[in-house]
Amino acid sequence: MRRLSSFLHRHPYGRLVGLLAAPVGWLVVIYLGSLALLLMAAFWDTETFTNDVVRNWNLDNFRQILEQDVYRDVALRTIAMAALVTLADAILAFPIAYYMARVARPRTREILVVAILTPLWASYLVKAFAWNAMLLDDGFISWFLGPLGLGPPGDKVGLWLTFTYFWLPFMILPIYTGLERIPSSLLEASGDLGARSLRTFWKVTLPLAFPAVVAGSIFTFSLTLGDFILPTLIANQQFMGTVIYNDRSANLPVAAAFAMVPIVVMTVYLVLARRLGAFRAL
Amino acid sequence: MSKGRWRRFRFAGLAVYVVIALLAATSCGGDDDESSGTTRESTAASTAIPGLGANLDEIKQKARSEGMVNLVIWAGYADKSWAKTFTQQTGCKVVTKDGASSDDMVDLMGSGAYDGVSASGDATLRLIARGDVAPVNFDLTPNYADVFDGLKNRSYNTVDGQGYGVPHGRGPNLLVFRKDKLPAGTDSWAPVWDGSQAGKLSIYDNPIFIADAAVYLKATQPDLEIENPYELDQKQFDAAVDLLKKQRPQIAKYWDGTTYATQVTTFKSGETTVGTTWPYQTNLMAAEKPPVPVASVKPKEGTTGWSDTWMIAKKAAHPNCTYLWMNYIISPAANAKVAEYFGEAPSNEKACALTKDKEHCNTYHATDEAWWKDVYYWDTPIADCGDDRGDVCKTYEDWKAAWTEIKG
Amino acid sequence: MAESPTARLLLRLGSGLTLAFIYVPLFVIAIYAFNENISQTWPIDQYTTKWFRIAWEDDEVRSALLLSLKAGLGATAIALVLGLLASLAVARYDFFGKETISFLVILPIALPGIITGLALQATILNVLSPLGISFSIWTIIIGHATFCIVVVYNNAVARLRRVAGSLEEASADLGAGSWQTFRYVTFPQMRTALLAGGLLAFALSFDEVIVTIFTSGAQQTLPIWMLTNFGRPRELPIVNVVALFVILVSIIPVWIAQRLTREATAVGGTAAAAAGARQ
């Protein structure tokens, strides 16, 4: 044990490999390997009757998703919804995150953090069916909006509300952490230099918190992009996740080909997010 | 320093090597099929399953040590009221997974994790062709003798003279409508297609619904010459898809095998006033307090329907319990219970005497073969039209692609 | 404080509204647990407590709960080990491909669950099944662990960044081997971060349904059980009862996790300041 210890001490590279071997090995072999397996199917065909995957390499599936309008419509619809949800969550999350990080007393802060985290333990499915019930014509939302003279929200608005609801805690926490890290001395200095609170917020706080917002947006964007339960349940609409899910058994190659779209979108998003410093803010 | 840089590159290289090795291994090694064997059974498939007993006594004994059976079912087919009795009698616990649709069931059986399935006609042939299910040795399911002849040796459960399952029961897809929103004598599919109830439709969410459009066109556009709603050539198919695309904006909410409660709620609130349904939901609607004011009927144009078959997985982990279940579910007492619970016609003649409602078999036309003439059981669309048109009919793959497009 | 009183009032208001938004649906779930009917109109027509008794007697719920707990513990254990190792490498060393590691670790959770699920299922069906390994609690654990790594990793890296590496250097200077340094210097400082990460990882695994659909085969974790029973209208309210139970019970571990991370901030204060200045 001692000899291994001193060997490792003198060979930092050896330590590094020892540390990284397990996690990287796991992720590369199990995760990337599985992804590769799935994506290989995108270049293959299905046998019509049995849905078996037949390995003749071709690009027909890509042709299909590029030619058939519905795939483009679904992709754009999903990305647009993801963007709107991210925006809504950022706006909703900021006040409470700011309050928790900079205004609330420590005791209140603790309670608020628990209050934000607890709903994450409420089952995704139960919340999904609760929103489904709430958005129906005779459901909670209509009952609530009735006195205000508003009718039940349409399918799309209902879905947007639901997504916003689901991913909100994922946006609040990174922003809270990011805001907490800003030293008070910076904000005081800004005040000392003559800026009023709004200007300080706009010029100092917001830019410093921006990476945290981007970090949170990774989750809100990605979770909306791939969800296949809520769009069908709430809005009877096809999103990228639902199309992939529906095609997965009868036509896995097409599903795999279409799955490339969210992968590419998220990879680009992650690269941009890293540039904006989001990884350090997670 | 150059040595260090070498090392770093080697590290990245190792990762790449691993990925390539994995790709190579999976490409050369096993199949990439979703089904189990590489050979497709064409003649005289064996009913033998590893671990299955040779006679009834042996099966009962082995079942006790198996202790459970994993089934894929339509929700409601294995309710506790008769599943518990089965467990008490045989020692096999019943664990179930509800299929949202036939596609779902085919997919689930492909995973190899389940022992048996209650498959509709649009799933059975696919399961058989994929080699996921084994033929049934009817000597080991004595209750099969009492099953209605009209359900035996059908094209969807018998291949090359071998039976692949025990018939569960059958039922029609019904038209359901709010009694206060539509005239009492409504007996046609027209309100679902003609736009008179636009924005209030409740429709089954599955490509197989294209057949319902075909059934309607069969009656309303005879010049299309549609005979079998599952054998549609290009012209007939396009007409059905057009009709469905026209219907799409009129749909308030889709439903499937996992959202029965939603359909009940939407009819209760009036969000939907007309649509397709199964007797299961109409029973649920009647059981509400207060009952939902709906009526259901088999329209005069005919309808699609389902005749389900219990099948056993070729690689079932609990084959003995599965055989006991297959025999149990078609036994008179259990078959009567499930027929009443779900609202369908039983498959066992003797069940008719045991239903709580003595009129059940009459209400559900269990013995009236003529009534089923215009019920087109779910079937798998294949290229072979089965008549003199040849191989020009649309396949299920086409139906799936079209459905995605219709939903938009 | 740099915020004006109006700002603070507005913030309080905004926070209140957001909290209400978060909790009202949970409140609705709780109410539906008492629903007599299976339809879900609002307000509820008839109330009953029968579902609580039925849920209590249901042994399917118990086995599902047990499976979820076991899978959660397994996945958390693996995620802890792998996340810890990765975080030590990234926070304490500089090497080619360092940024890629962060990328790789976050990928399983950043890519949509359905893709991860389908990919893992493809592996199970095409690589593991021919080898005789089929769906079991291990396939569930492997799936969960893969995307739980990032949760532990993030917490650990954040802590390691706050705590100066100088302490470890000092330990080495004093003659401690790598393992001793880790055991007596690094690990104690990371304990609470790991615990918090572990708790979050467990929460993630416990509630996960999308990837689990593809990796569980015939088994039922609690979310899978819920999914199954949502389709059974006659048993729908039981699901609400179970959900209510889980929400109430989970307040405890969440509270503990929060206390752990809070305490450590105070402890690592001066080191954090030094680390912060360096960044």
CSV table of C-alpha atoms in Angstrom, one decimal, chain A:
chain,number,residue,atom,x,y,z
A,1,MET,CA,0.0,0.0,0.0
A,2,ARG,CA,2.8,2.3,1.0
A,3,ARG,CA,4.8,1.5,-2.2
A,4,LEU,CA,1.8,2.1,-4.4
A,5,SER,CA,1.2,5.3,-2.5
A,6,SER,CA,4.8,6.6,-3.1
A,7,PHE,CA,4.7,5.4,-6.7
A,8,LEU,CA,1.6,7.4,-7.3
A,9,HIS,CA,3.1,10.4,-5.5
A,10,ARG,CA,6.1,10.4,-7.9
A,11,HIS,CA,4.0,9.9,-11.0
A,12,PRO,CA,1.2,12.5,-11.2
A,13,TYR,CA,0.3,11.2,-14.6
A,14,GLY,CA,-0.2,7.8,-13.1
A,15,ARG,CA,-2.5,9.3,-10.5
A,16,LEU,CA,-4.5,11.1,-13.1
A,17,VAL,CA,-5.0,8.0,-15.2
A,18,GLY,CA,-6.0,6.1,-12.1
A,19,LEU,CA,-8.5,8.7,-11.2
A,20,LEU,CA,-10.0,9.0,-14.7
A,21,ALA,CA,-9.9,5.4,-15.7
A,22,ALA,CA,-13.1,4.4,-14.0
A,23,PRO,CA,-15.4,7.4,-14.7
A,24,VAL,CA,-14.2,8.0,-18.2
A,25,GLY,CA,-14.2,4.3,-19.0
A,26,TRP,CA,-17.7,3.9,-17.7
A,27,LEU,CA,-19.0,6.9,-19.7
A,28,VAL,CA,-17.2,6.1,-22.9
A,29,VAL,CA,-18.0,2.4,-23.0
A,30,ILE,CA,-21.5,2.4,-21.5
A,31,TYR,CA,-22.8,5.8,-22.6
A,32,LEU,CA,-21.0,6.7,-25.8
A,33,GLY,CA,-21.0,3.1,-26.9
A,34,SER,CA,-24.8,2.8,-26.4
A,35,LEU,CA,-25.3,6.1,-28.3
A,36,ALA,CA,-23.1,4.8,-31.1
A,37,LEU,CA,-25.2,1.6,-31.2
A,38,LEU,CA,-28.4,3.6,-31.4
A,39,LEU,CA,-27.2,6.0,-34.0
A,40,MET,CA,-25.8,3.3,-36.3
A,41,ALA,CA,-29.3,2.2,-36.7
A,42,ALA,CA,-30.1,5.5,-38.4
A,43,PHE,CA,-28.2,4.2,-41.4
A,44,TRP,CA,-30.1,1.0,-41.6
A,45,ASP,CA,-33.5,-0.2,-42.7
A,46,THR,CA,-36.5,-2.0,-41.2
A,47,GLU,CA,-38.1,-5.1,-42.5
A,48,THR,CA,-41.6,-4.0,-43.1
A,49,PHE,CA,-43.6,-6.7,-41.4
A,50,THR,CA,-41.6,-7.7,-38.4
A,51,ASN,CA,-39.9,-4.4,-37.7
A,52,ASP,CA,-36.6,-6.1,-37.5
A,53,VAL,CA,-33.6,-3.8,-38.2
A,54,VAL,CA,-31.9,-4.9,-41.4
A,55,ARG,CA,-28.3,-3.8,-41.8
A,56,ASN,CA,-28.1,-2.4,-45.3
A,57,TRP,CA,-26.4,0.9,-45.1
A,58,ASN,CA,-28.2,3.8,-46.7
A,59,LEU,CA,-29.3,7.3,-46.2
A,60,ASP,CA,-33.0,6.9,-46.8
A,61,ASN,CA,-34.0,7.7,-43.3
A,62,PHE,CA,-32.2,11.0,-43.4
A,63,ARG,CA,-33.9,11.7,-46.8
A,64,GLN,CA,-37.2,10.9,-45.2
A,65,ILE,CA,-36.8,13.3,-42.3
A,66,LEU,CA,-35.6,16.0,-44.6
A,67,GLU,CA,-38.3,15.6,-47.2
A,68,GLN,CA,-41.4,15.0,-45.1
A,69,ASP,CA,-42.6,18.4,-43.9
A,70,VAL,CA,-43.9,17.1,-40.6
A,71,TYR,CA,-40.4,16.4,-39.2
A,72,ARG,CA,-39.3,19.9,-39.9
A,73,ASP,CA,-42.5,21.3,-38.4
A,74,VAL,CA,-42.1,19.1,-35.3
A,75,ALA,CA,-38.4,20.1,-34.8
A,76,LEU,CA,-39.1,23.8,-35.1
A,77,ARG,CA,-42.1,23.6,-32.8
A,78,THR,CA,-40.0,21.8,-30.2
A,79,ILE,CA,-37.1,24.2,-30.3
A,80,ALA,CA,-39.5,27.2,-30.2
A,81,MET,CA,-41.3,25.8,-27.1
A,82,ALA,CA,-37.9,25.0,-25.4
A,83,ALA,CA,-36.8,28.6,-26.0
A,84,LEU,CA,-40.1,30.1,-24.7
A,85,VAL,CA,-40.0,27.8,-21.6
A,86,THR,CA,-36.4,28.8,-20.9
A,87,LEU,CA,-37.3,32.5,-21.1
A,88,ALA,CA,-40.3,32.1,-18.8
A,89,ASP,CA,-38.4,30.1,-16.3
A,90,ALA,CA,-35.5,32.6,-16.3
A,91,ILE,CA,-37.9,35.4,-15.6
A,92,LEU,CA,-39.8,33.5,-12.9
A,93,ALA,CA,-36.7,32.2,-11.3
A,94,PHE,CA,-34.7,35.4,-11.0
A,95,PRO,CA,-36.7,37.3,-8.4
A,96,ILE,CA,-36.9,34.4,-6.0
A,97,ALA,CA,-33.2,33.4,-6.5
A,98,TYR,CA,-32.2,37.0,-5.9
A,99,TYR,CA,-34.3,37.2,-2.8
A,100,MET,CA,-32.8,33.9,-1.5
A,101,ALA,CA,-29.3,34.8,-2.3
A,102,ARG,CA,-29.0,38.4,-1.2
A,103,VAL,CA,-32.0,39.6,0.7
A,104,ALA,CA,-33.4,36.8,2.8
A,105,ARG,CA,-32.1,36.1,6.3
A,106,PRO,CA,-30.2,32.8,6.6
A,107,ARG,CA,-33.0,31.1,8.3
A,108,THR,CA,-35.5,32.1,5.6
A,109,ARG,CA,-33.0,31.2,3.0
A,110,GLU,CA,-32.7,27.7,4.4
A,111,ILE,CA,-36.4,27.2,4.4
A,112,LEU,CA,-36.8,28.5,0.9
A,113,VAL,CA,-34.1,26.2,-0.5
A,114,VAL,CA,-35.9,23.3,1.1
A,115,ALA,CA,-39.2,24.6,-0.3
A,116,ILE,CA,-37.7,24.8,-3.8
A,117,LEU,CA,-36.1,21.4,-3.7
A,118,THR,CA,-39.0,19.4,-2.2
A,119,PRO,CA,-41.2,19.5,-5.3
A,120,LEU,CA,-38.4,17.8,-7.2
A,121,TRP,CA,-39.3,14.8,-5.1
A,122,ALA,CA,-42.9,14.9,-6.2
A,123,SER,CA,-43.1,12.4,-8.9
A,124,TYR,CA,-42.8,13.8,-12.4
A,125,LEU,CA,-45.7,11.6,-13.5
A,126,VAL,CA,-48.0,12.7,-10.7
A,127,LYS,CA,-47.3,16.3,-11.5
A,128,ALA,CA,-47.9,15.5,-15.2
A,129,PHE,CA,-51.3,14.0,-14.6
A,130,ALA,CA,-52.2,16.7,-12.1
A,131,TRP,CA,-51.5,19.3,-14.8
A,132,ASN,CA,-53.4,17.3,-17.3
A,133,ALA,CA,-56.4,17.3,-14.9
A,134,MET,CA,-56.0,21.0,-14.1
A,135,LEU,CA,-55.9,22.0,-17.7
A,136,LEU,CA,-59.1,20.2,-18.7
A,137,ASP,CA,-62.2,22.2,-19.4
A,138,ASP,CA,-63.6,21.6,-16.0
A,139,GLY,CA,-60.3,21.5,-14.3
A,140,PHE,CA,-58.6,23.7,-11.7
A,141,ILE,CA,-57.2,26.3,-14.1
A,142,SER,CA,-60.6,27.1,-15.6
A,143,TRP,CA,-62.1,27.2,-12.2
A,144,PHE,CA,-59.3,29.6,-11.1
A,145,LEU,CA,-59.5,31.9,-14.1
A,146,GLY,CA,-63.2,31.9,-14.3
A,147,PRO,CA,-63.8,34.8,-11.9
A,148,LEU,CA,-61.2,36.8,-14.0
A,149,GLY,CA,-63.3,36.3,-17.0
A,150,LEU,CA,-60.8,34.1,-18.8
A,151,GLY,CA,-61.6,30.7,-20.3
A,152,PRO,CA,-59.5,27.6,-20.2
A,153,PRO,CA,-56.0,28.1,-21.8
A,154,GLY,CA,-55.5,26.6,-25.2
A,155,ASP,CA,-53.4,23.5,-25.7
A,156,LYS,CA,-50.2,25.3,-26.6
A,157,VAL,CA,-50.4,27.8,-23.7
A,158,GLY,CA,-51.3,25.0,-21.3
A,159,LEU,CA,-48.3,23.0,-22.4
A,160,TRP,CA,-46.0,26.0,-22.1
A,161,LEU,CA,-47.3,26.6,-18.6
A,162,THR,CA,-46.8,23.0,-17.7
A,163,PHE,CA,-43.2,22.9,-19.0
A,164,THR,CA,-42.4,26.1,-17.2
A,165,TYR,CA,-43.7,24.7,-14.0
A,166,PHE,CA,-41.8,21.5,-14.3
A,167,TRP,CA,-38.3,22.9,-14.9
A,168,LEU,CA,-38.5,25.9,-12.7
A,169,PRO,CA,-36.5,24.5,-9.8
A,170,PHE,CA,-33.7,23.6,-12.2
A,171,MET,CA,-33.4,27.3,-13.1
A,172,ILE,CA,-33.8,28.7,-9.6
A,173,LEU,CA,-30.9,26.7,-8.0
A,174,PRO,CA,-28.1,27.6,-10.4
A,175,ILE,CA,-29.1,31.3,-10.4
A,176,TYR,CA,-29.3,31.2,-6.6
A,177,THR,CA,-25.8,29.7,-6.4
A,178,GLY,CA,-24.4,32.1,-9.0
A,179,LEU,CA,-25.9,35.2,-7.2
A,180,GLU,CA,-24.7,33.9,-3.9
A,181,ARG,CA,-21.1,33.9,-5.1
A,182,ILE,CA,-21.1,37.6,-6.0
A,183,PRO,CA,-19.1,39.3,-3.3
A,184,SER,CA,-21.1,42.0,-1.6
A,185,SER,CA,-18.1,44.2,-1.8
A,186,LEU,CA,-18.5,44.5,-5.5
A,187,LEU,CA,-22.1,45.7,-5.3
A,188,GLU,CA,-21.1,48.1,-2.5
A,189,ALA,CA,-18.2,49.4,-4.6
A,190,SER,CA,-20.6,50.0,-7.5
A,191,GLY,CA,-22.9,52.0,-5.1
A,192,ASP,CA,-19.9,53.9,-3.9
A,193,LEU,CA,-19.0,54.9,-7.4
A,194,GLY,CA,-22.4,56.5,-7.8
A,195,ALA,CA,-24.6,53.8,-9.4
A,196,ARG,CA,-28.1,53.5,-8.1
A,197,SER,CA,-29.5,50.0,-7.3
A,198,LEU,CA,-31.1,49.5,-10.7
A,199,ARG,CA,-28.0,50.4,-12.6
A,200,THR,CA,-25.9,48.2,-10.3
A,201,PHE,CA,-28.2,45.4,-11.1
A,202,TRP,CA,-28.1,46.0,-14.8
A,203,LYS,CA,-24.4,46.5,-15.1
A,204,VAL,CA,-22.9,44.4,-12.4
A,205,THR,CA,-25.2,41.8,-11.0
A,206,LEU,CA,-26.9,40.6,-14.2
A,207,PRO,CA,-23.7,40.1,-16.2
A,208,LEU,CA,-22.1,38.3,-13.3
A,209,ALA,CA,-25.2,36.0,-12.9
A,210,PHE,CA,-25.5,35.4,-16.6
A,211,PRO,CA,-23.4,32.2,-16.7
A,212,ALA,CA,-25.6,30.8,-14.0
A,213,VAL,CA,-28.7,31.6,-16.1
A,214,VAL,CA,-27.1,29.8,-19.0
A,215,ALA,CA,-26.3,26.9,-16.8
A,216,GLY,CA,-29.9,26.6,-15.7
A,217,SER,CA,-31.1,27.0,-19.3
A,218,ILE,CA,-29.2,23.9,-20.3
A,219,PHE,CA,-31.7,21.9,-18.2
A,220,THR,CA,-34.8,23.8,-19.2
A,221,PHE,CA,-33.9,23.6,-22.8
A,222,SER,CA,-32.8,20.0,-22.9
A,223,LEU,CA,-35.7,18.7,-20.8
A,224,THR,CA,-38.3,20.4,-23.0
A,225,LEU,CA,-36.5,19.2,-26.1
A,226,GLY,CA,-36.7,15.6,-25.3
A,227,ASP,CA,-39.9,15.2,-23.3
A,228,PHE,CA,-42.4,12.8,-24.9
A,229,ILE,CA,-44.9,12.4,-22.1
A,230,LEU,CA,-46.2,16.0,-21.6
A,231,PRO,CA,-46.8,17.0,-25.2
A,232,THR,CA,-49.0,14.0,-25.9
A,233,LEU,CA,-50.8,14.2,-22.6
A,234,ILE,CA,-51.4,17.9,-22.3
A,235,ALA,CA,-51.6,19.2,-25.8
A,236,ASN,CA,-52.0,16.1,-28.1
A,237,GLN,CA,-49.1,17.7,-30.1
A,238,GLN,CA,-46.2,16.0,-31.6
A,239,PHE,CA,-42.8,17.1,-30.3
A,240,MET,CA,-39.4,15.6,-31.2
A,241,GLY,CA,-39.5,13.3,-28.2
A,242,THR,CA,-42.9,12.0,-29.1
A,243,VAL,CA,-42.0,11.3,-32.7
A,244,ILE,CA,-38.9,9.4,-31.7
A,245,TYR,CA,-40.8,7.5,-29.1
A,246,ASN,CA,-43.6,6.6,-31.5
A,247,ASP,CA,-41.3,5.4,-34.2
A,248,ARG,CA,-39.0,3.5,-31.8
A,249,SER,CA,-40.5,0.1,-32.3
A,250,ALA,CA,-42.0,0.0,-35.8
A,251,ASN,CA,-39.3,2.1,-37.3
A,252,LEU,CA,-36.2,2.4,-35.1
A,253,PRO,CA,-33.9,3.6,-38.0
A,254,VAL,CA,-36.1,6.6,-38.6
A,255,ALA,CA,-36.3,7.3,-34.9
A,256,ALA,CA,-32.6,7.1,-34.6
A,257,ALA,CA,-32.1,9.4,-37.6
A,258,PHE,CA,-34.5,11.9,-36.1
A,259,ALA,CA,-32.8,11.6,-32.8
A,260,MET,CA,-29.7,13.1,-34.3
A,261,VAL,CA,-31.6,16.4,-34.4
A,262,PRO,CA,-31.9,16.9,-30.6
A,263,ILE,CA,-28.3,15.6,-30.2
A,264,VAL,CA,-26.9,18.1,-32.6
A,265,VAL,CA,-29.0,20.9,-31.1
A,266,MET,CA,-27.9,20.1,-27.5
A,267,THR,CA,-24.3,19.6,-28.5
A,268,VAL,CA,-24.2,23.1,-30.1
A,269,TYR,CA,-26.1,24.5,-27.1
A,270,LEU,CA,-23.6,22.9,-24.7
A,271,VAL,CA,-20.6,24.3,-26.6
A,272,LEU,CA,-22.1,27.7,-26.6
A,273,ALA,CA,-23.0,27.4,-22.9
A,274,ARG,CA,-19.4,26.4,-22.1
A,275,ARG,CA,-18.1,29.4,-23.9
A,276,LEU,CA,-20.4,31.6,-21.8
A,277,GLY,CA,-19.0,30.1,-18.6
A,278,ALA,CA,-22.0,28.0,-17.7
A,279,PHE,CA,-20.0,24.9,-16.8
A,280,ARG,CA,-18.3,26.8,-14.0
A,281,ALA,CA,-21.7,28.0,-12.7
A,282,LEU,CA,-23.4,24.6,-12.5
